[in-house]
Tab-separated table of C-alpha atoms in Angstrom:
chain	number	residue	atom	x	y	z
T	225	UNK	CA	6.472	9.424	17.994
T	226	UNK	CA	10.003	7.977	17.585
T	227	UNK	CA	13.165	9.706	18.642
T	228	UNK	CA	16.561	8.565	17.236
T	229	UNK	CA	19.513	8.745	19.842
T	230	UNK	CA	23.311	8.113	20.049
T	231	UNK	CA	22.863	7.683	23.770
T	232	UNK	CA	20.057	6.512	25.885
T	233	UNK	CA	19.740	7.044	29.629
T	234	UNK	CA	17.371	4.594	31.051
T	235	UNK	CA	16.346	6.638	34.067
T	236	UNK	CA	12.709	5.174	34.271
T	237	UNK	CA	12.793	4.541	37.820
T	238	UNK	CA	9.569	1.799	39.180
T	239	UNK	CA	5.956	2.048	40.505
T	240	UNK	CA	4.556	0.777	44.161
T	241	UNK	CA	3.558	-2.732	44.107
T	242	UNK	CA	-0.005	-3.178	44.615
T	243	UNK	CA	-1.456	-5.432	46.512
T	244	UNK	CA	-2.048	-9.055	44.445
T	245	UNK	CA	-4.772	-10.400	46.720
T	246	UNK	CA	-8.388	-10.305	46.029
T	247	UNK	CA	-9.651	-6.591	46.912
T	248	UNK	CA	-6.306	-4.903	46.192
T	249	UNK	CA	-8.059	-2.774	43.235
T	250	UNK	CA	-10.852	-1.556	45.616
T	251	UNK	CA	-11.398	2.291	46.156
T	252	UNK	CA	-9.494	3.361	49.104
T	253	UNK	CA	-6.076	1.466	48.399
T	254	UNK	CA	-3.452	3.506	48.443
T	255	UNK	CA	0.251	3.718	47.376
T	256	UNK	CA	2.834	5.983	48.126
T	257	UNK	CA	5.625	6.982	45.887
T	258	UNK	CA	4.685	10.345	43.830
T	259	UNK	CA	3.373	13.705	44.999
T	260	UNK	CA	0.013	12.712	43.194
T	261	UNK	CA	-0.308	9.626	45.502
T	262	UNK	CA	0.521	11.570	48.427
T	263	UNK	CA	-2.034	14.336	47.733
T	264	UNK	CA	-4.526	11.336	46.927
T	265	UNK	CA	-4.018	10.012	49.780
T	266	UNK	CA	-4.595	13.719	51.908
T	267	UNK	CA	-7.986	13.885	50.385
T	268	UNK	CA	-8.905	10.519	51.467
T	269	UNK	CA	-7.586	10.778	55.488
T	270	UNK	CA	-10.540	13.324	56.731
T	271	UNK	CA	-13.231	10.869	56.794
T	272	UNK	CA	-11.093	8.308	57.552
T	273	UNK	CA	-10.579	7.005	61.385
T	274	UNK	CA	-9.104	3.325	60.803
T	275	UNK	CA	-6.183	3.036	58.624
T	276	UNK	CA	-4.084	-0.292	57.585
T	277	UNK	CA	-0.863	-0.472	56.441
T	278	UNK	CA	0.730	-3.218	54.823
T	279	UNK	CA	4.383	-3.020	54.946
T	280	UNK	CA	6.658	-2.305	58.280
T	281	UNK	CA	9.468	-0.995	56.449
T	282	UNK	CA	10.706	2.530	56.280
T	283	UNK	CA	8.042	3.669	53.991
T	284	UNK	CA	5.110	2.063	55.681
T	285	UNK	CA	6.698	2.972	59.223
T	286	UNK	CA	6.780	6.696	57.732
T	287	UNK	CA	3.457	6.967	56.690
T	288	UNK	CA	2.229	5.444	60.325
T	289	UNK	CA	4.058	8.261	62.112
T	290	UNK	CA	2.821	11.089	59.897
T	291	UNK	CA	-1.118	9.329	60.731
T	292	UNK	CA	-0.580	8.602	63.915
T	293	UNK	CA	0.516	11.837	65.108
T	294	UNK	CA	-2.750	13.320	62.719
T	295	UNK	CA	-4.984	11.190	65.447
T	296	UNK	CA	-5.756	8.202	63.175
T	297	UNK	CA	-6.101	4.737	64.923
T	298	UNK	CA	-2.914	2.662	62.540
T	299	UNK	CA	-2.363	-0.649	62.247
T	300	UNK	CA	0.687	-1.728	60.698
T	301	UNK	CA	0.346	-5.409	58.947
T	302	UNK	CA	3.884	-7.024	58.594
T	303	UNK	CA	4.826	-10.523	56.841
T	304	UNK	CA	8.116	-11.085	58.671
T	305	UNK	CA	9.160	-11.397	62.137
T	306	UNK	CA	9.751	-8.027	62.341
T	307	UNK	CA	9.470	-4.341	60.964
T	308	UNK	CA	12.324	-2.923	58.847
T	309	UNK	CA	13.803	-6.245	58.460
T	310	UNK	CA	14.953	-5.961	55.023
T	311	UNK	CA	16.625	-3.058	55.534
T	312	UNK	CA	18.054	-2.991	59.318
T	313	UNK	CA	18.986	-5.126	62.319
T	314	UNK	CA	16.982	-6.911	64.809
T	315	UNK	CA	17.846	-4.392	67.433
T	316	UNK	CA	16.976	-1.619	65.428
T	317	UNK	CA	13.838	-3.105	64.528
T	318	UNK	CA	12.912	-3.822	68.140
T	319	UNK	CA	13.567	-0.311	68.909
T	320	UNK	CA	11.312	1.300	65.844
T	321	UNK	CA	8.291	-1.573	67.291
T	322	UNK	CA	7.980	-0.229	70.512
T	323	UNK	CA	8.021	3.108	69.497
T	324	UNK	CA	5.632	3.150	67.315
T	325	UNK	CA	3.535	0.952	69.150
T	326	UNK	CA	4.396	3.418	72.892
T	327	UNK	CA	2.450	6.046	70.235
T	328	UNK	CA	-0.535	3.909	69.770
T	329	UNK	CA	0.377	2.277	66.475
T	330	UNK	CA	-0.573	-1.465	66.430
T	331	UNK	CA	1.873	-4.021	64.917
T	332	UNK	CA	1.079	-7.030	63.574
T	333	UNK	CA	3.929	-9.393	62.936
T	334	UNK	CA	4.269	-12.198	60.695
T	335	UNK	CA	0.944	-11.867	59.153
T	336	UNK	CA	-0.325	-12.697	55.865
T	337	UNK	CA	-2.742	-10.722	53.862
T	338	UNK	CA	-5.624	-12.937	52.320
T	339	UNK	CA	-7.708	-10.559	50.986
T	340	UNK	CA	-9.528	-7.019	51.754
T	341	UNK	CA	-12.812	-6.453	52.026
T	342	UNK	CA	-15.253	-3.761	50.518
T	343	UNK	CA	-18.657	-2.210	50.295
T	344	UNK	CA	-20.138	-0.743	47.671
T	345	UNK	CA	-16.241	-0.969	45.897
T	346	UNK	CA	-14.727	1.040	49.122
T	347	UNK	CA	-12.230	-1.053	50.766
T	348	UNK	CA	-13.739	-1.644	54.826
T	349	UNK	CA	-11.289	-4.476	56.772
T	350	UNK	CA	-8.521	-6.582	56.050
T	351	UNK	CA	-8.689	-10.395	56.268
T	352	UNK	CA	-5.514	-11.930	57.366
T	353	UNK	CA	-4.457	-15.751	57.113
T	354	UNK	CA	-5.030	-16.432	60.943
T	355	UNK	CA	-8.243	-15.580	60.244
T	356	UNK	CA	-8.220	-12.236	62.181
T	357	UNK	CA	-9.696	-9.013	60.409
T	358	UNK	CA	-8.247	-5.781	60.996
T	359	UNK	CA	-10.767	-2.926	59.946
T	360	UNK	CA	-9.735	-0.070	56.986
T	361	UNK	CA	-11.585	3.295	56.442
T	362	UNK	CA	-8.527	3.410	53.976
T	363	UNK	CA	-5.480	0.670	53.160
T	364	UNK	CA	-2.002	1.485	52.370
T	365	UNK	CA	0.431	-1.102	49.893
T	366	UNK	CA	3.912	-0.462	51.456
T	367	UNK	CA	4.972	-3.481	49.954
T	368	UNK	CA	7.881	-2.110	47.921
T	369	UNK	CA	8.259	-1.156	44.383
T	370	UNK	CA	8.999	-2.695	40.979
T	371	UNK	CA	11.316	-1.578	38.209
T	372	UNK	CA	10.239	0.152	35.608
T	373	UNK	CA	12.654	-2.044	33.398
T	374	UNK	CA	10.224	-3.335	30.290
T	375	UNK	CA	10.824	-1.718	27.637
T	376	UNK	CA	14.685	-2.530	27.908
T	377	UNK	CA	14.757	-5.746	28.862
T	378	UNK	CA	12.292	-6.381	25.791
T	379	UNK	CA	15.192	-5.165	23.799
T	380	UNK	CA	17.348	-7.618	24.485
T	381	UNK	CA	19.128	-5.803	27.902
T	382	UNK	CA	20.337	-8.974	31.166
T	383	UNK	CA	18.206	-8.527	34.223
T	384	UNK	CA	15.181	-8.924	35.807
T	385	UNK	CA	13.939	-7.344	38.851
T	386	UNK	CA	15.997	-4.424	37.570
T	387	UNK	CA	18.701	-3.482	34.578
T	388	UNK	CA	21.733	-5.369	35.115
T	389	UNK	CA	24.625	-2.661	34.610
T	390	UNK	CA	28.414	-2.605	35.183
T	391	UNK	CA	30.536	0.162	37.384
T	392	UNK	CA	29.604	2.843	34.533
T	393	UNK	CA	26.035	2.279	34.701
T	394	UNK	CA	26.338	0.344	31.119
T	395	UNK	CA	23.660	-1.863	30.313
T	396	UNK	CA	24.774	-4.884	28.359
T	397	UNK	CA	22.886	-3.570	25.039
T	398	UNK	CA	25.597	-0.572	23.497
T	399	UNK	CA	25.316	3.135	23.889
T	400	UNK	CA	22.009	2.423	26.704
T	401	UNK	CA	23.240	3.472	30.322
T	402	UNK	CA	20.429	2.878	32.885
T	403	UNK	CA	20.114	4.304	36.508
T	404	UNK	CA	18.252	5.238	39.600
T	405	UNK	CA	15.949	2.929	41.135
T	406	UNK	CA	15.441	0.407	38.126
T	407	UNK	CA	19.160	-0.526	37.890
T	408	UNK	CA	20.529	-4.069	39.586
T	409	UNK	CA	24.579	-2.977	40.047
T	410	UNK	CA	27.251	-5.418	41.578
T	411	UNK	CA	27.378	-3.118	45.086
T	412	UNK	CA	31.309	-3.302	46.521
T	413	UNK	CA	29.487	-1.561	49.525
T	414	UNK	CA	27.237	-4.955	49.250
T	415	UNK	CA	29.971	-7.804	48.976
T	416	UNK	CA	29.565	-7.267	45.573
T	417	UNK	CA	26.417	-8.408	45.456
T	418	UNK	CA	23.819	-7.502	42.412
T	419	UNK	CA	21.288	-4.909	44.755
T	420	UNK	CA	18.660	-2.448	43.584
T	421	UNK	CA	20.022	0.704	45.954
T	422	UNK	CA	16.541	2.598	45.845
T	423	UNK	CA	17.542	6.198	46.957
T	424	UNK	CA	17.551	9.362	45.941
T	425	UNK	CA	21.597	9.592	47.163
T	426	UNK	CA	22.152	6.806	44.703
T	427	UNK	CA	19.582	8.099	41.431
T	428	UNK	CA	21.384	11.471	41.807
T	429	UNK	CA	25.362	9.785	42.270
T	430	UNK	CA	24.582	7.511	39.549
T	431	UNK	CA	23.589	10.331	37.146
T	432	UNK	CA	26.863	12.095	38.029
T	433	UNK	CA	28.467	8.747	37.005
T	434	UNK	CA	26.948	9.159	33.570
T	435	UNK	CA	27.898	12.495	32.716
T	436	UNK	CA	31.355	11.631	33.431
T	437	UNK	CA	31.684	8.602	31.119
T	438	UNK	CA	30.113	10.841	28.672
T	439	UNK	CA	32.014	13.845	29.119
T	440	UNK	CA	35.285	11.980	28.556
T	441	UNK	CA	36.153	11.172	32.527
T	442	UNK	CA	34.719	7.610	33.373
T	443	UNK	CA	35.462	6.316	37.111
T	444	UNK	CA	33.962	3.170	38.481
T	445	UNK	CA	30.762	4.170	40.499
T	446	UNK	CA	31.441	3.649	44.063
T	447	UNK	CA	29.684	6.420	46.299
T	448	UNK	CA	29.080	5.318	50.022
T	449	UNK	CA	25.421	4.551	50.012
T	450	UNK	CA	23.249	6.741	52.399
T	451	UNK	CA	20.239	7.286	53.410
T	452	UNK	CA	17.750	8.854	55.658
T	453	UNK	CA	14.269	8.219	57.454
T	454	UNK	CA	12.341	10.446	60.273
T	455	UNK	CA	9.723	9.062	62.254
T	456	UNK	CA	7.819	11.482	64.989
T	457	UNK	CA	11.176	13.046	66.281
T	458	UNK	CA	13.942	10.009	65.447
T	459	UNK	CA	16.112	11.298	63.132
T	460	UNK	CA	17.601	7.793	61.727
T	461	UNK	CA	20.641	8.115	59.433
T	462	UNK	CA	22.205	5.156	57.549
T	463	UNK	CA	25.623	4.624	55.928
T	464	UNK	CA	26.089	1.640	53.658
T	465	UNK	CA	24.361	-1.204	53.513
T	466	UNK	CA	23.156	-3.573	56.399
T	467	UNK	CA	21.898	-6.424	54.088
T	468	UNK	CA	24.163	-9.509	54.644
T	469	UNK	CA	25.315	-8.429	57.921
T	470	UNK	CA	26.355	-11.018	60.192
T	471	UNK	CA	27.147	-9.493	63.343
T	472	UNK	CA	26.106	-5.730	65.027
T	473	UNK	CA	27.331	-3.855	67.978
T	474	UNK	CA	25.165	-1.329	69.450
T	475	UNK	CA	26.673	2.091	70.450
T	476	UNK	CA	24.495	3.684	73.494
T	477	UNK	CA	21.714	3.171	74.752
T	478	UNK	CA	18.424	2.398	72.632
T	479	UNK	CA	15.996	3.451	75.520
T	480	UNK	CA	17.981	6.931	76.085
T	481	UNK	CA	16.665	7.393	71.830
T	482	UNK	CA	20.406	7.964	70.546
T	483	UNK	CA	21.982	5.062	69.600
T	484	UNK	CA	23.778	3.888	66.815
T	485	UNK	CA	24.217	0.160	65.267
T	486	UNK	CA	27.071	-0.677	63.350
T	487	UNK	CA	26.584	-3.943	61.326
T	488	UNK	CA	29.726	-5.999	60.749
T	489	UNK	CA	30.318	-8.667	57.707
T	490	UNK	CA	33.098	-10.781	59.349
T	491	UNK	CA	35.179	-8.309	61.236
T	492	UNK	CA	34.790	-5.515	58.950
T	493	UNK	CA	32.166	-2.708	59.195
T	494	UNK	CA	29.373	-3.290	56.489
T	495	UNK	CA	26.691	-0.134	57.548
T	496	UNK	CA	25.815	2.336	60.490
T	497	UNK	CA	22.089	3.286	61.312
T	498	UNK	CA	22.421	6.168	63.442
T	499	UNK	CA	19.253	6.934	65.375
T	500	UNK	CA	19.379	10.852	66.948
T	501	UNK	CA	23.407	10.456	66.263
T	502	UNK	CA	24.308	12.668	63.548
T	503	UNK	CA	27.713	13.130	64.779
T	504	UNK	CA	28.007	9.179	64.044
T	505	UNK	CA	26.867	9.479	61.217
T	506	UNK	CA	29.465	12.256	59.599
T	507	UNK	CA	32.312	10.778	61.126
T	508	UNK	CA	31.233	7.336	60.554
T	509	UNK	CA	32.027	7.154	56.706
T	510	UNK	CA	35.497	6.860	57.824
T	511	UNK	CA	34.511	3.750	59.348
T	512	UNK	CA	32.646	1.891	56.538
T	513	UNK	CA	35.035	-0.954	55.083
T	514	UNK	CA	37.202	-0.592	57.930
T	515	UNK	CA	38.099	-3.811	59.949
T	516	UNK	CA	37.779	-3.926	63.489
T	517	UNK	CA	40.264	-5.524	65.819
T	518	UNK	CA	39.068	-7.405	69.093
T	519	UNK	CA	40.511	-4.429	71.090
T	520	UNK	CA	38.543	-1.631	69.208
T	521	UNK	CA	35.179	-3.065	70.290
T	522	UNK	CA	35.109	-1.916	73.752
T	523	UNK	CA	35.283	1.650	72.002
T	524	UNK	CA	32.855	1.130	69.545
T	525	UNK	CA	30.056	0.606	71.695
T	526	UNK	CA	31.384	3.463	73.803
T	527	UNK	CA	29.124	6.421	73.064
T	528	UNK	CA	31.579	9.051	74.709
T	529	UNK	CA	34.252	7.995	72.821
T	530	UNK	CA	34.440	9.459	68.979
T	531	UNK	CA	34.018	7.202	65.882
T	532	UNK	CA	37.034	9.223	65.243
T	533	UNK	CA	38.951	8.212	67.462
T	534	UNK	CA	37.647	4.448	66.721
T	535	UNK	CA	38.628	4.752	63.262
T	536	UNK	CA	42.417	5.352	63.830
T	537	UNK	CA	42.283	2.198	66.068
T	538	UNK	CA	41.200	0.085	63.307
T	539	UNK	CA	42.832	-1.249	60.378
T	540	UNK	CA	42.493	0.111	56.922
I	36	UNK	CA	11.111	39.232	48.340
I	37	UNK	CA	15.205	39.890	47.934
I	38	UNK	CA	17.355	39.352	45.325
I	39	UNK	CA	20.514	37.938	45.973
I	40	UNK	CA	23.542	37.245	44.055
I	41	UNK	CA	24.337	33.552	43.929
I	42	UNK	CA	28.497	32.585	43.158
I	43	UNK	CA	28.409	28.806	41.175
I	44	UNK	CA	31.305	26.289	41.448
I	45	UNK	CA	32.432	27.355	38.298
I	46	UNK	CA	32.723	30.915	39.401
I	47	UNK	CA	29.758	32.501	37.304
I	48	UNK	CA	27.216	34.672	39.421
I	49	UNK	CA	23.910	34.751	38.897
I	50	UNK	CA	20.978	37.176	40.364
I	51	UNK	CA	18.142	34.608	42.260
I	52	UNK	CA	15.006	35.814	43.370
I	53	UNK	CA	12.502	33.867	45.271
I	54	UNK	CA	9.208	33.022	42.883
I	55	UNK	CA	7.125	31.489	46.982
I	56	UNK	CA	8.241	31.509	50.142
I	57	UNK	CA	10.107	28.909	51.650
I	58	UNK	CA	13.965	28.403	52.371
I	59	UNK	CA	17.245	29.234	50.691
I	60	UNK	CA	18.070	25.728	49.101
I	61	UNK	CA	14.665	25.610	47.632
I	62	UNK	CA	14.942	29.439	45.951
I	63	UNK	CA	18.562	27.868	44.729
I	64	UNK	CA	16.655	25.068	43.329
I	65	UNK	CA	13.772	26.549	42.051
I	66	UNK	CA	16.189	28.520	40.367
I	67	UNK	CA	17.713	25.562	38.624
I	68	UNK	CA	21.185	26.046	40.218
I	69	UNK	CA	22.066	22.449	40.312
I	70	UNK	CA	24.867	22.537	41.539
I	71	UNK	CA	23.248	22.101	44.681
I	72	UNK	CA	22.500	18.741	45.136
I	73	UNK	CA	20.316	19.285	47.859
I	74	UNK	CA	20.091	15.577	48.165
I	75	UNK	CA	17.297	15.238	51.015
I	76	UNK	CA	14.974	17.934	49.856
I	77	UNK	CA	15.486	19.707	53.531
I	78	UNK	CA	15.465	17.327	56.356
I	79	UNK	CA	18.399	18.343	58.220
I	80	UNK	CA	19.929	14.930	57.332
I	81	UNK	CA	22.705	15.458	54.598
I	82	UNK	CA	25.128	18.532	53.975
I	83	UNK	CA	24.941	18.431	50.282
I	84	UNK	CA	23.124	22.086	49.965
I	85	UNK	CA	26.259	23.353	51.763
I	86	UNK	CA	26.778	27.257	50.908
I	87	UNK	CA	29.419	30.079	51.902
I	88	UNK	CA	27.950	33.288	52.928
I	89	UNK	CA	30.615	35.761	50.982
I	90	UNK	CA	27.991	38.770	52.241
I	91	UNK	CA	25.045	38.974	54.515
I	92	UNK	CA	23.653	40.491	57.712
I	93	UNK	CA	25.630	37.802	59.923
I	94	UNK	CA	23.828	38.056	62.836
I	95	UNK	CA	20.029	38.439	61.543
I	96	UNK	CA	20.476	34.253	60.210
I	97	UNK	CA	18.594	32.118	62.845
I	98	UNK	CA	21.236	30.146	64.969
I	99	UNK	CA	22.499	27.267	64.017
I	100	UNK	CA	21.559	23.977	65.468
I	101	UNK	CA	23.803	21.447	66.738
I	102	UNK	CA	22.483	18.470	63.809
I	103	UNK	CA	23.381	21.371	60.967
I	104	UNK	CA	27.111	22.161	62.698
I	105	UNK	CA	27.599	18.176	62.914
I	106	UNK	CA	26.743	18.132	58.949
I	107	UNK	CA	28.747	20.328	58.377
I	108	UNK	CA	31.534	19.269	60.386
I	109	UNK	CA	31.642	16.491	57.789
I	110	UNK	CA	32.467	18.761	54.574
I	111	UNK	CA	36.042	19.525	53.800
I	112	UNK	CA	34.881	22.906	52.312
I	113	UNK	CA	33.695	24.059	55.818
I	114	UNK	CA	34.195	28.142	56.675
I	115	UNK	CA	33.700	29.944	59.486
I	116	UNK	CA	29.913	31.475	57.242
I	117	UNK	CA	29.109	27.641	56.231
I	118	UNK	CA	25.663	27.191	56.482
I	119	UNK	CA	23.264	24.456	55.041
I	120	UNK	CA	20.898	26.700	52.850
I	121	UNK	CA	17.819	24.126	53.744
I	122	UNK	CA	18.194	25.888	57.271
I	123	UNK	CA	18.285	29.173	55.678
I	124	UNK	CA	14.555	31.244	55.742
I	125	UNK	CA	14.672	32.815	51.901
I	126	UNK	CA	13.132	36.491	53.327
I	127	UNK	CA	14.215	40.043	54.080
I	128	UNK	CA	17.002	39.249	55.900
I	129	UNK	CA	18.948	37.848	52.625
I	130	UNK	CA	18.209	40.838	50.834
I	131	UNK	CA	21.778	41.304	49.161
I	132	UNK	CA	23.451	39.072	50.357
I	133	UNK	CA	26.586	36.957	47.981
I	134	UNK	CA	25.962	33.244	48.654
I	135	UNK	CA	28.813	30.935	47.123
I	136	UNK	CA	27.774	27.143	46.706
I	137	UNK	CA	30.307	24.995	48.321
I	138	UNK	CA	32.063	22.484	46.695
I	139	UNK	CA	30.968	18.645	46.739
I	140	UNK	CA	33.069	17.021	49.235
């Protein structure tokens, strides 16, 4: 079939990666991103005791709460020094370790996968590079996902890991727009740096974007990124993005579980992950972008005293 | 299940009746009222299926909790019958009720 258009929306969004290794095709590999994977998934868990995960970061860390609390013996297999370290500081990482691991969940860190193991095409253990073999009833990719950019980039469209588009979502081939989680967008939120935001926040703010370019009212996109993650009963909430950050102050205490990190790029505040904290997290949108003085720090890291009341201490 | 009338941004009303149980922003979705982003699908975590109650049985809503007044606290649209309609049981209790979807902040 061919369809003719005046305007195309690319809004394709990506697939899981799988695992690359020998064994990644076996029976019993999962990936998470669709209702269909998650219902897979279900079916496979009741006669399943041992499950691996490879991939600490929000998605893997997800999945090992929802299995951990169903009784299954986890093990979380992750390639850097730490879990969520793409996508949040070293002292929220720390924190998100030891809870998982205080609820039975074990962590491997900086570990390589080599290859996984089957019988009779079922996937049974997991052979790391150290030599160690961690055992698999059923084995989760968490590895992160690829764009579903192809068929545009054939056609002549810049990018690569993703569309490249401007502030109106405008690839560089006329009348195509592309957005959600296949589009690469210079993020101000980012240092202006070319990111991939995967969320549904961003998908649905960039489709608003669209529409108004194409109903005669373009704006540049710039909508705070935000996003969201529950494990067992953290409620984390983030505001911008962490990625780049060079310094972070820590607001409370991370053993009373309600704490907040704010990351800082120079002296100016780049992202909040707010674990437990939602009142941090609504007034701390005030405080994205903002830079903070010397004299404001003391406050930050104050938990009794209001990001709003921070914010009107620092500069715009 | 109730009917209930729903009032859009753009001022239109529509009748919405739930097709399965489950909350208020999911009858409002299921419904195709998109102006309600409804962003996080009902994890207590954004405020963007924000809705004014214009008429309802006040006091037979469950109470709020403190995470859904802190959302809330963040919307320039708040009212004194804000609630987040994720929070909302679609049942009985709504039966006539005028809900008004709050404006994007």
């Amino acid at each position: 079939m061919r369809l003719g258009y005046r305007t195309l929306i690319w809004a394709a969004g990506g697939k899981p990666r799988r695992l690359s290794c020998p064994g990644g095709e076996l029976a019993g590999v999962h990936a998470i991103r669709t209702r269909a994977d998650a219902a897979a998934l279900r079916d496979e868990l009741s006669a399943a005791g041992q499950v691996a995960i490879v991939g600490g970061g929000y998605i893997g860390l997800e999945t090992a709460a929802v299995l951990a609390a169903m009784g299954k013996a986890v093990t979380v297999i992750e390639a850097q020094d730490r879990v969520m370290a793409r996508v949040a500081g070293e002292p929220v990482s720390r924190f998100y370790q030891s809870e998982h691991q205080s609820r039975g969940v074990a962590i491997r860190l900086g570990a390589a996968v080599r290859s996984l193991d089957g019988a009779a095409g079922r996937v049974t253990a997991i052979q790391l590079a150290d030599g160690s073999e961690v055992a698999a009833d059923v084995a989760i990719a968490a590895v992160g996902m690829e764009a579903a950019d192809g068929p545009v980039l054939r056609a002549g469209a810049e990018g690569g890991r993703g569309i490249e588009v401007d502030s109106f979502c405008r690839t560089t081939l006329p009348d195509i727009f592309a957005i959600g989680d296949c589009v690469l967008q210079a993020n101000p939120f980012a240092q202006g740096r070319m990111v991939r935001v995967e969320s549904v926040q961003n998908a649905a703010d960039q489709a608003i974007n669209v529409a108004k370019t194409l109903t005669g009212g373009p704006e540049p996109y710039r909508p705070l990124p935000w996003f969201w993650s529950n494990h067992y009963d953290l409620r984390l909430q983030t505001l911008g993005i962490s990625g780049g950050h060079d310094g972070c102050l820590v607001r409370g205490e991370p053993q009373s579980r309600r704490f907040t990190a704010v990351y800082l790029h120079g002296d100016t505040v780049s992202a909040l992950d707010c674990v437990n904290s939602t009142k941090d997290f609504v007034q701390g949108r005030g405080l994205i972008g903002k830079a903070v003085p010397r004299s404001a720090r003391d406050a930050i890291t104050d938990p009794t005293v209001p990001l709003r009341d921070v914010i009107s201490a620092c500069a715009a | 299940m109730p009917n209930i009338t729903v009032v859009m941004t753009n001022g239109q009303r529509r009748q919405v009746q739930a097709a399965a149980r489950g909350s208020l922003m999911q009858a409002l979705r299921d419904a195709a009222i998109d102006d309600l982003l409804a962003v996080c699908g009902g994890q207590r975590s954004c405020a963007t299926c924000h809705v004014h109650f214009d008429s309802v049985e006040w006091e037979l809503l469950p109470e709020m909790s403190d995470e859904e007044n802190d959302l809330l606290d963040g919307s320039s649209h708040r009212t004194s019958t804000s609630r987040l309609s994720c929070q909302i049981p679609f049942d009985d209790r709504l039966a006539g009720a005028v809900v008004a979807i709050a404006p994007l902040d």
